[in-house]
Amino acid sequence: MLPSEGDAEQPVSLLSLVNVLLRRRWLIAVLTLAGLLLGAKSKAFSGRSYTSTTTFIPVASRAPSQLSGLAAQLGMGAQPGDPSQSPQFYVELLTTPTVLRPVVLEKFSVQTPTGIMSRNLVQWYGLDAKPAEQATSEAIRTLSQSLEVTTSFKTGIVTLRATDASPLIAQEILRRLLVQVSLFNEARRQQKAAAEREFTASQLAESDAQLRASERRMREFLELNREFRAPKLSLEQERLQRDVVMRQELYTATAQAYQQIKIEELRNAPIISIIEPPALPVVPNARGLAKATVLGALVGFMIGVLLAIVREYFLKTQIVRPDEGREFRALKRAFWADLRSPLSAFRRKKPRAAASS
């Protein structure tokens, strides 16, 4: 029995929707199976990958620098904490080109079918055929995408993971990254200590000059006033004495800070403490075959349901409204003809536009 035009205006019930799905069950089953196979294929034939992991924690300074106290005495305010002692600092540092570029360009010993060869990551990623700068930039981006850096806000521990097709390369990447972090910290510490040393040296020279001037004023006062029993002279002598004592204390603190900074500049203490060194992964990462299979089957099923509903709708439209059905078929034929020959469609459209004008 053909549906009437009044039936087309009725709301679609759940039972009618189920009937459509059952009527087009083979279409839905085929598309579901196709999605399942495509999802499984995308993971089943993908290469294995390995993830190496290392953890470290920033090392706090043994004692606050005397330069901060000196700056406070000079009215310059306290200096903020060292950002290199923040775990979040290393989360961002380990993904910067400053650290990644040396790792990308440094040679690795790679086991190949023809023997052990020395390659860098640009060659390992197959980018050596491109221009040097472009290849290096793409290798840095690829390396950054293979890294995962996380931190624990409770403990301050930084976890670094590297994923690669070779377990040895994944482990070596982490080793090189830790070396680059240590080099960065050492250079940064030396630059900071050199700047503090120069500042403290200038303050030490200024404190020495001020102390000598204060002592000279005190000496001149004593030479002119050998006996100062008058209250005014006694107060002046006490004021000059306080100024000399204050200048002596400031000079002593500056000299101690200067010596401490010179020692810190020569120290080679690590700023990070490695808790777990990079481990050689022996078990490959899961491919996610089950997840990809289920997701592919779900996508195929949804596409099948959508196509089934669309086909049922057009079929009913052609039966209930034959004029619309004929127009749809004519427009569909014209559409496919335009796709096959776009130039002919443009020529047909041009005379129509001229006639209408």
Tab-separated table of C-alpha atoms in Angstrom:
chain	number	residue	atom	x	y	z
A	1	MET	CA	0.000	0.000	0.000
A	2	LEU	CA	1.455	3.339	-1.060
A	3	PRO	CA	1.576	6.139	1.480
A	4	SER	CA	-0.737	9.048	0.928
A	5	GLU	CA	0.141	12.728	1.141
A	6	GLY	CA	-1.641	12.907	4.485
A	7	ASP	CA	0.608	10.165	5.828
A	8	ALA	CA	3.658	12.239	4.935
A	9	GLU	CA	2.456	15.027	7.198
A	10	GLN	CA	2.174	12.691	10.229
A	11	PRO	CA	4.987	12.887	12.837
A	12	VAL	CA	7.566	10.126	12.633
A	13	SER	CA	7.093	7.583	15.412
A	14	LEU	CA	9.785	5.524	17.059
A	15	LEU	CA	8.339	2.351	15.607
A	16	SER	CA	8.439	3.752	12.074
A	17	LEU	CA	12.089	4.743	12.603
A	18	VAL	CA	12.898	1.209	13.791
A	19	ASN	CA	11.111	-0.177	10.738
A	20	VAL	CA	13.302	1.977	8.485
A	21	LEU	CA	16.445	0.678	10.192
A	22	LEU	CA	15.282	-2.928	9.877
A	23	ARG	CA	14.334	-2.411	6.245
A	24	ARG	CA	17.822	-1.055	5.493
A	25	ARG	CA	19.609	-3.444	7.816
A	26	TRP	CA	21.999	-4.721	5.169
A	27	LEU	CA	23.139	-1.222	4.287
A	28	ILE	CA	23.731	-0.438	7.956
A	29	ALA	CA	25.489	-3.780	8.532
A	30	VAL	CA	27.821	-3.319	5.548
A	31	LEU	CA	28.799	0.222	6.566
A	32	THR	CA	29.283	-0.840	10.183
A	33	LEU	CA	31.535	-3.687	9.079
A	34	ALA	CA	33.448	-1.337	6.764
A	35	GLY	CA	34.006	1.161	9.584
A	36	LEU	CA	35.114	-1.639	11.881
A	37	LEU	CA	37.645	-2.939	9.340
A	38	LEU	CA	38.983	0.532	8.548
A	39	GLY	CA	39.377	1.351	12.250
A	40	ALA	CA	41.158	-1.929	12.909
A	41	LYS	CA	43.382	-1.519	9.843
A	42	SER	CA	44.507	1.948	10.916
A	43	LYS	CA	46.010	0.473	14.092
A	44	ALA	CA	46.773	-3.137	13.202
A	45	PHE	CA	49.303	-2.190	10.527
A	46	SER	CA	50.763	0.854	12.306
A	47	GLY	CA	54.330	0.649	13.565
A	48	ARG	CA	55.163	-0.095	17.167
A	49	SER	CA	56.220	2.724	19.467
A	50	TYR	CA	58.099	2.789	22.769
A	51	THR	CA	57.994	5.329	25.595
A	52	SER	CA	60.900	6.057	27.925
A	53	THR	CA	60.283	7.913	31.203
A	54	THR	CA	62.417	9.954	33.582
A	55	THR	CA	61.564	12.035	36.640
A	56	PHE	CA	63.436	14.827	38.388
A	57	ILE	CA	62.822	17.618	40.860
A	58	PRO	CA	64.290	21.136	41.024
A	59	VAL	CA	66.880	21.577	43.779
A	60	ALA	CA	66.279	24.511	46.091
A	61	SER	CA	69.130	26.855	46.914
A	62	ARG	CA	71.022	26.074	50.110
A	63	ALA	CA	70.575	29.556	51.476
A	64	PRO	CA	69.183	32.834	50.202
A	65	SER	CA	71.762	35.073	48.582
A	66	GLN	CA	73.084	37.933	50.696
A	67	LEU	CA	72.505	40.135	47.688
A	68	SER	CA	68.771	40.225	48.424
A	69	GLY	CA	69.438	41.481	51.934
A	70	LEU	CA	71.923	43.988	50.589
A	71	ALA	CA	69.406	45.218	48.032
A	72	ALA	CA	66.847	45.633	50.807
A	73	GLN	CA	69.332	47.722	52.835
A	74	LEU	CA	69.937	49.895	49.776
A	75	GLY	CA	66.205	50.444	49.355
A	76	MET	CA	65.888	48.351	46.191
A	77	GLY	CA	63.360	45.852	47.562
A	78	ALA	CA	63.561	42.074	47.814
A	79	GLN	CA	64.167	40.050	44.676
A	80	PRO	CA	61.541	37.513	43.583
A	81	GLY	CA	62.203	33.783	43.851
A	82	ASP	CA	64.274	32.025	41.218
A	83	PRO	CA	61.916	30.728	38.502
A	84	SER	CA	64.303	27.833	37.748
A	85	GLN	CA	63.219	26.294	41.066
A	86	SER	CA	59.604	26.083	39.813
A	87	PRO	CA	58.504	22.750	38.245
A	88	GLN	CA	56.318	24.630	35.742
A	89	PHE	CA	59.463	26.363	34.493
A	90	TYR	CA	60.824	23.008	33.264
A	91	VAL	CA	57.490	22.019	31.708
A	92	GLU	CA	57.802	25.015	29.395
A	93	LEU	CA	61.602	24.874	29.031
A	94	LEU	CA	61.639	21.294	27.722
A	95	THR	CA	59.439	22.230	24.745
A	96	THR	CA	61.410	25.293	23.618
A	97	PRO	CA	63.651	25.272	20.503
A	98	THR	CA	66.566	26.417	22.705
A	99	VAL	CA	66.667	22.972	24.321
A	100	LEU	CA	65.307	20.871	21.446
A	101	ARG	CA	67.537	22.168	18.645
A	102	PRO	CA	70.832	20.686	20.006
A	103	VAL	CA	69.076	17.362	20.609
A	104	VAL	CA	67.785	17.324	17.021
A	105	LEU	CA	71.176	18.120	15.490
A	106	GLU	CA	73.299	15.847	17.701
A	107	LYS	CA	74.307	12.478	16.272
A	108	PHE	CA	72.838	9.194	17.541
A	109	SER	CA	74.152	5.692	17.091
A	110	VAL	CA	71.339	3.876	15.264
A	111	GLN	CA	71.146	0.155	14.574
A	112	THR	CA	70.204	-0.416	10.909
A	113	PRO	CA	70.030	-3.584	8.756
A	114	THR	CA	73.448	-2.679	7.363
A	115	GLY	CA	75.029	-2.075	10.759
A	116	ILE	CA	75.419	0.733	13.287
A	117	MET	CA	75.185	4.195	11.729
A	118	SER	CA	75.535	7.699	13.138
A	119	ARG	CA	72.471	9.845	12.430
A	120	ASN	CA	70.731	12.855	13.892
A	121	LEU	CA	66.995	13.169	14.391
A	122	VAL	CA	66.589	15.074	11.120
A	123	GLN	CA	67.835	11.978	9.291
A	124	TRP	CA	66.021	9.606	11.646
A	125	TYR	CA	62.701	11.329	10.897
A	126	GLY	CA	63.412	11.192	7.155
A	127	LEU	CA	63.628	14.971	6.703
A	128	ASP	CA	67.216	15.262	5.418
A	129	ALA	CA	66.054	15.701	1.786
A	130	LYS	CA	64.486	19.072	2.634
A	131	PRO	CA	66.361	22.391	3.040
A	132	ALA	CA	68.438	22.446	6.215
A	133	GLU	CA	66.514	25.090	8.155
A	134	GLN	CA	63.100	23.720	7.165
A	135	ALA	CA	64.175	20.172	8.023
A	136	THR	CA	65.481	21.291	11.414
A	137	SER	CA	62.251	23.164	12.215
A	138	GLU	CA	60.098	20.176	11.264
A	139	ALA	CA	62.320	17.834	13.282
A	140	ILE	CA	61.982	20.125	16.317
A	141	ARG	CA	58.203	20.101	15.903
A	142	THR	CA	58.140	16.306	15.530
A	143	LEU	CA	60.318	15.875	18.609
A	144	SER	CA	58.139	18.270	20.607
A	145	GLN	CA	55.036	16.267	19.666
A	146	SER	CA	56.700	13.053	20.841
A	147	LEU	CA	57.386	14.513	24.297
A	148	GLU	CA	55.059	14.644	27.279
A	149	VAL	CA	56.014	16.800	30.258
A	150	THR	CA	53.885	16.785	33.399
A	151	THR	CA	54.391	18.028	36.927
A	152	SER	CA	52.906	17.271	40.313
A	153	PHE	CA	51.845	20.421	42.127
A	154	LYS	CA	51.896	18.563	45.452
A	155	THR	CA	55.410	17.111	45.267
A	156	GLY	CA	57.008	19.313	42.573
A	157	ILE	CA	58.246	16.247	40.662
A	158	VAL	CA	58.573	16.706	36.886
A	159	THR	CA	57.881	13.652	34.694
A	160	LEU	CA	59.288	13.599	31.167
A	161	ARG	CA	58.320	10.987	28.567
A	162	ALA	CA	59.633	10.466	25.031
A	163	THR	CA	57.981	8.204	22.461
A	164	ASP	CA	59.749	6.797	19.410
A	165	ALA	CA	59.750	3.794	17.113
A	166	SER	CA	63.091	2.735	18.642
A	167	PRO	CA	63.370	2.131	22.398
A	168	LEU	CA	67.070	3.092	22.317
A	169	ILE	CA	66.308	6.407	20.582
A	170	ALA	CA	63.519	7.179	23.071
A	171	GLN	CA	65.907	6.590	25.977
A	172	GLU	CA	68.733	8.564	24.343
A	173	ILE	CA	66.417	11.516	23.643
A	174	LEU	CA	65.688	11.812	27.363
A	175	ARG	CA	69.383	11.611	28.232
A	176	ARG	CA	70.223	14.388	25.775
A	177	LEU	CA	67.355	16.520	27.062
A	178	LEU	CA	68.589	16.226	30.644
A	179	VAL	CA	72.079	17.212	29.479
A	180	GLN	CA	70.694	20.270	27.691
A	181	VAL	CA	68.703	21.271	30.773
A	182	SER	CA	71.852	21.018	32.896
A	183	LEU	CA	73.829	23.107	30.383
A	184	PHE	CA	71.069	25.697	30.294
A	185	ASN	CA	70.960	25.879	34.088
A	186	GLU	CA	74.741	26.175	34.334
A	187	ALA	CA	74.928	28.974	31.747
A	188	ARG	CA	72.026	30.775	33.356
A	189	ARG	CA	73.548	30.467	36.842
A	190	GLN	CA	76.890	31.789	35.636
A	191	GLN	CA	75.263	34.734	33.855
A	192	LYS	CA	73.220	35.555	36.925
A	193	ALA	CA	76.257	35.253	39.226
A	194	ALA	CA	78.357	37.441	36.914
A	195	ALA	CA	75.669	40.135	36.907
A	196	GLU	CA	75.373	39.960	40.706
A	197	ARG	CA	79.165	40.089	41.069
A	198	GLU	CA	79.416	43.219	38.930
A	199	PHE	CA	76.610	44.886	40.862
A	200	THR	CA	78.075	43.920	44.229
A	201	ALA	CA	81.563	45.072	43.188
A	202	SER	CA	80.202	48.513	42.323
A	203	GLN	CA	78.327	48.648	45.632
A	204	LEU	CA	81.460	47.538	47.489
A	205	ALA	CA	83.509	50.343	45.930
A	206	GLU	CA	80.780	52.865	46.753
A	207	SER	CA	80.491	51.594	50.356
A	208	ASP	CA	84.272	51.837	50.749
A	209	ALA	CA	84.254	55.434	49.504
A	210	GLN	CA	81.373	56.376	51.815
A	211	LEU	CA	83.076	54.687	54.797
A	212	ARG	CA	86.335	56.561	54.150
A	213	ALA	CA	84.467	59.842	53.857
A	214	SER	CA	82.619	59.184	57.113
A	215	GLU	CA	85.864	58.279	58.905
A	216	ARG	CA	87.528	61.414	57.540
A	217	ARG	CA	84.747	63.617	58.898
A	218	MET	CA	85.059	61.896	62.254
A	219	ARG	CA	88.836	62.443	62.307
A	220	GLU	CA	88.507	66.106	61.401
A	221	PHE	CA	85.926	66.601	64.128
A	222	LEU	CA	88.166	64.999	66.749
A	223	GLU	CA	91.186	67.031	65.635
A	224	LEU	CA	89.258	70.301	65.965
A	225	ASN	CA	87.460	69.371	69.188
A	226	ARG	CA	89.802	67.494	71.498
A	227	GLU	CA	87.560	68.239	74.478
A	228	PHE	CA	83.833	68.440	73.673
A	229	ARG	CA	81.951	68.756	76.915
A	230	ALA	CA	79.334	71.025	75.375
A	231	PRO	CA	76.035	69.203	74.661
A	232	LYS	CA	76.024	70.354	71.060
A	233	LEU	CA	79.490	68.954	70.393
A	234	SER	CA	78.635	65.705	72.191
A	235	LEU	CA	75.566	65.189	69.997
A	236	GLU	CA	77.594	65.928	66.879
A	237	GLN	CA	80.246	63.408	67.942
A	238	GLU	CA	77.602	60.715	68.550
A	239	ARG	CA	76.019	61.398	65.167
A	240	LEU	CA	79.348	61.049	63.385
A	241	GLN	CA	80.116	57.878	65.335
A	242	ARG	CA	76.768	56.321	64.355
A	243	ASP	CA	77.412	57.170	60.713
A	244	VAL	CA	80.835	55.484	60.846
A	245	VAL	CA	79.394	52.343	62.490
A	246	MET	CA	76.574	52.144	59.940
A	247	ARG	CA	79.013	52.542	57.029
A	248	GLN	CA	81.258	49.856	58.512
A	249	GLU	CA	78.369	47.392	58.833
A	250	LEU	CA	77.214	48.089	55.285
A	251	TYR	CA	80.749	47.681	53.946
A	252	THR	CA	81.194	44.393	55.833
A	253	ALA	CA	77.863	43.004	54.523
A	254	THR	CA	78.730	44.031	50.967
A	255	ALA	CA	82.190	42.449	51.175
A	256	GLN	CA	80.708	39.186	52.479
A	257	ALA	CA	78.084	39.173	49.709
A	258	TYR	CA	80.798	39.785	47.122
A	259	GLN	CA	82.848	36.821	48.355
A	260	GLN	CA	79.780	34.554	48.432
A	261	ILE	CA	78.820	35.495	44.869
A	262	LYS	CA	82.360	34.762	43.644
A	263	ILE	CA	82.095	31.300	45.208
A	264	GLU	CA	78.630	30.703	43.716
A	265	GLU	CA	79.937	31.656	40.286
A	266	LEU	CA	82.524	28.865	40.472
A	267	ARG	CA	80.209	26.234	41.947
A	268	ASN	CA	79.007	23.401	39.721
A	269	ALA	CA	76.165	22.095	41.857
A	270	PRO	CA	73.206	20.652	39.894
A	271	ILE	CA	69.946	22.636	39.941
A	272	ILE	CA	67.828	19.525	39.260
A	273	SER	CA	67.972	16.202	41.052
A	274	ILE	CA	67.194	13.160	38.901
A	275	ILE	CA	64.917	10.771	40.760
A	276	GLU	CA	64.504	8.151	38.029
A	277	PRO	CA	67.020	8.083	35.154
A	278	PRO	CA	65.749	7.437	31.612
A	279	ALA	CA	64.650	3.813	31.410
A	280	LEU	CA	64.992	1.578	28.369
A	281	PRO	CA	61.428	0.540	27.438
A	282	VAL	CA	61.094	-3.179	26.768
A	283	VAL	CA	57.327	-3.374	26.220
A	284	PRO	CA	55.851	-1.494	23.235
A	285	ASN	CA	52.980	0.893	23.723
A	286	ALA	CA	49.442	-0.335	23.198
A	287	ARG	CA	48.211	0.375	19.694
A	288	GLY	CA	44.655	1.132	20.787
A	289	LEU	CA	43.287	-1.530	18.430
A	290	ALA	CA	40.118	-2.174	20.434
A	291	LYS	CA	39.343	1.530	20.799
A	292	ALA	CA	39.900	2.225	17.095
A	293	THR	CA	37.793	-0.805	16.126
A	294	VAL	CA	34.852	0.226	18.311
A	295	LEU	CA	35.093	3.840	17.161
A	296	GLY	CA	35.226	2.799	13.474
A	297	ALA	CA	32.230	0.506	13.893
A	298	LEU	CA	30.285	3.271	15.657
A	299	VAL	CA	31.046	5.790	12.910
A	300	GLY	CA	30.080	3.259	10.210
A	301	PHE	CA	26.836	2.470	12.031
A	302	MET	CA	25.912	6.160	12.331
A	303	ILE	CA	26.650	6.759	8.651
A	304	GLY	CA	24.534	3.719	7.747
A	305	VAL	CA	21.617	4.931	9.863
A	306	LEU	CA	21.834	8.408	8.310
A	307	LEU	CA	21.919	7.021	4.761
A	308	ALA	CA	19.011	4.685	5.531
A	309	ILE	CA	16.864	7.557	6.804
A	310	VAL	CA	17.795	9.790	3.871
A	311	ARG	CA	17.025	7.100	1.288
A	312	GLU	CA	13.705	6.318	2.939
A	313	TYR	CA	12.796	9.993	2.975
A	314	PHE	CA	13.556	10.484	-0.728
A	315	LEU	CA	11.705	7.305	-1.625
A	316	LYS	CA	8.561	8.490	0.153
A	317	THR	CA	8.917	11.940	-1.364
A	318	GLN	CA	9.020	10.481	-4.877
A	319	ILE	CA	5.878	8.440	-4.185
A	320	VAL	CA	3.839	11.109	-2.386
A	321	ARG	CA	5.073	14.104	-4.440
A	322	PRO	CA	6.029	12.756	-7.902
A	323	ASP	CA	6.750	16.236	-9.276
A	324	GLU	CA	9.387	16.854	-6.619
A	325	GLY	CA	10.792	13.388	-7.230
A	326	ARG	CA	11.146	13.997	-10.954
A	327	GLU	CA	12.758	17.391	-10.331
A	328	PHE	CA	15.179	15.847	-7.849
A	329	ARG	CA	16.256	13.163	-10.336
A	330	ALA	CA	16.727	15.761	-13.084
A	331	LEU	CA	18.783	18.024	-10.822
A	332	LYS	CA	20.848	15.068	-9.691
A	333	ARG	CA	21.661	14.116	-13.279
A	334	ALA	CA	22.576	17.721	-14.054
A	335	PHE	CA	24.786	17.880	-10.971
A	336	TRP	CA	26.765	14.784	-11.939
A	337	ALA	CA	27.039	16.069	-15.514
A	338	ASP	CA	28.470	19.360	-14.217
A	339	LEU	CA	31.000	17.465	-12.126
A	340	ARG	CA	32.134	15.441	-15.148
A	341	SER	CA	32.366	18.473	-17.446
A	342	PRO	CA	32.571	21.802	-15.545
A	343	LEU	CA	33.481	23.738	-18.721
A	344	SER	CA	30.327	22.609	-20.524
A	345	ALA	CA	28.228	23.663	-17.529
A	346	PHE	CA	29.819	27.130	-17.630
A	347	ARG	CA	29.076	27.454	-21.375
A	348	ARG	CA	25.423	26.473	-20.832
A	349	LYS	CA	25.066	28.961	-18.016
A	350	LYS	CA	26.560	31.867	-19.985
A	351	PRO	CA	23.873	32.003	-22.764
A	352	ARG	CA	21.134	31.806	-20.082
A	353	ALA	CA	22.592	34.798	-18.305
A	354	ALA	CA	22.790	36.740	-21.598
A	355	ALA	CA	19.172	35.875	-22.464
A	356	SER	CA	17.857	36.941	-19.082
A	357	SER	CA	19.652	40.307	-19.351
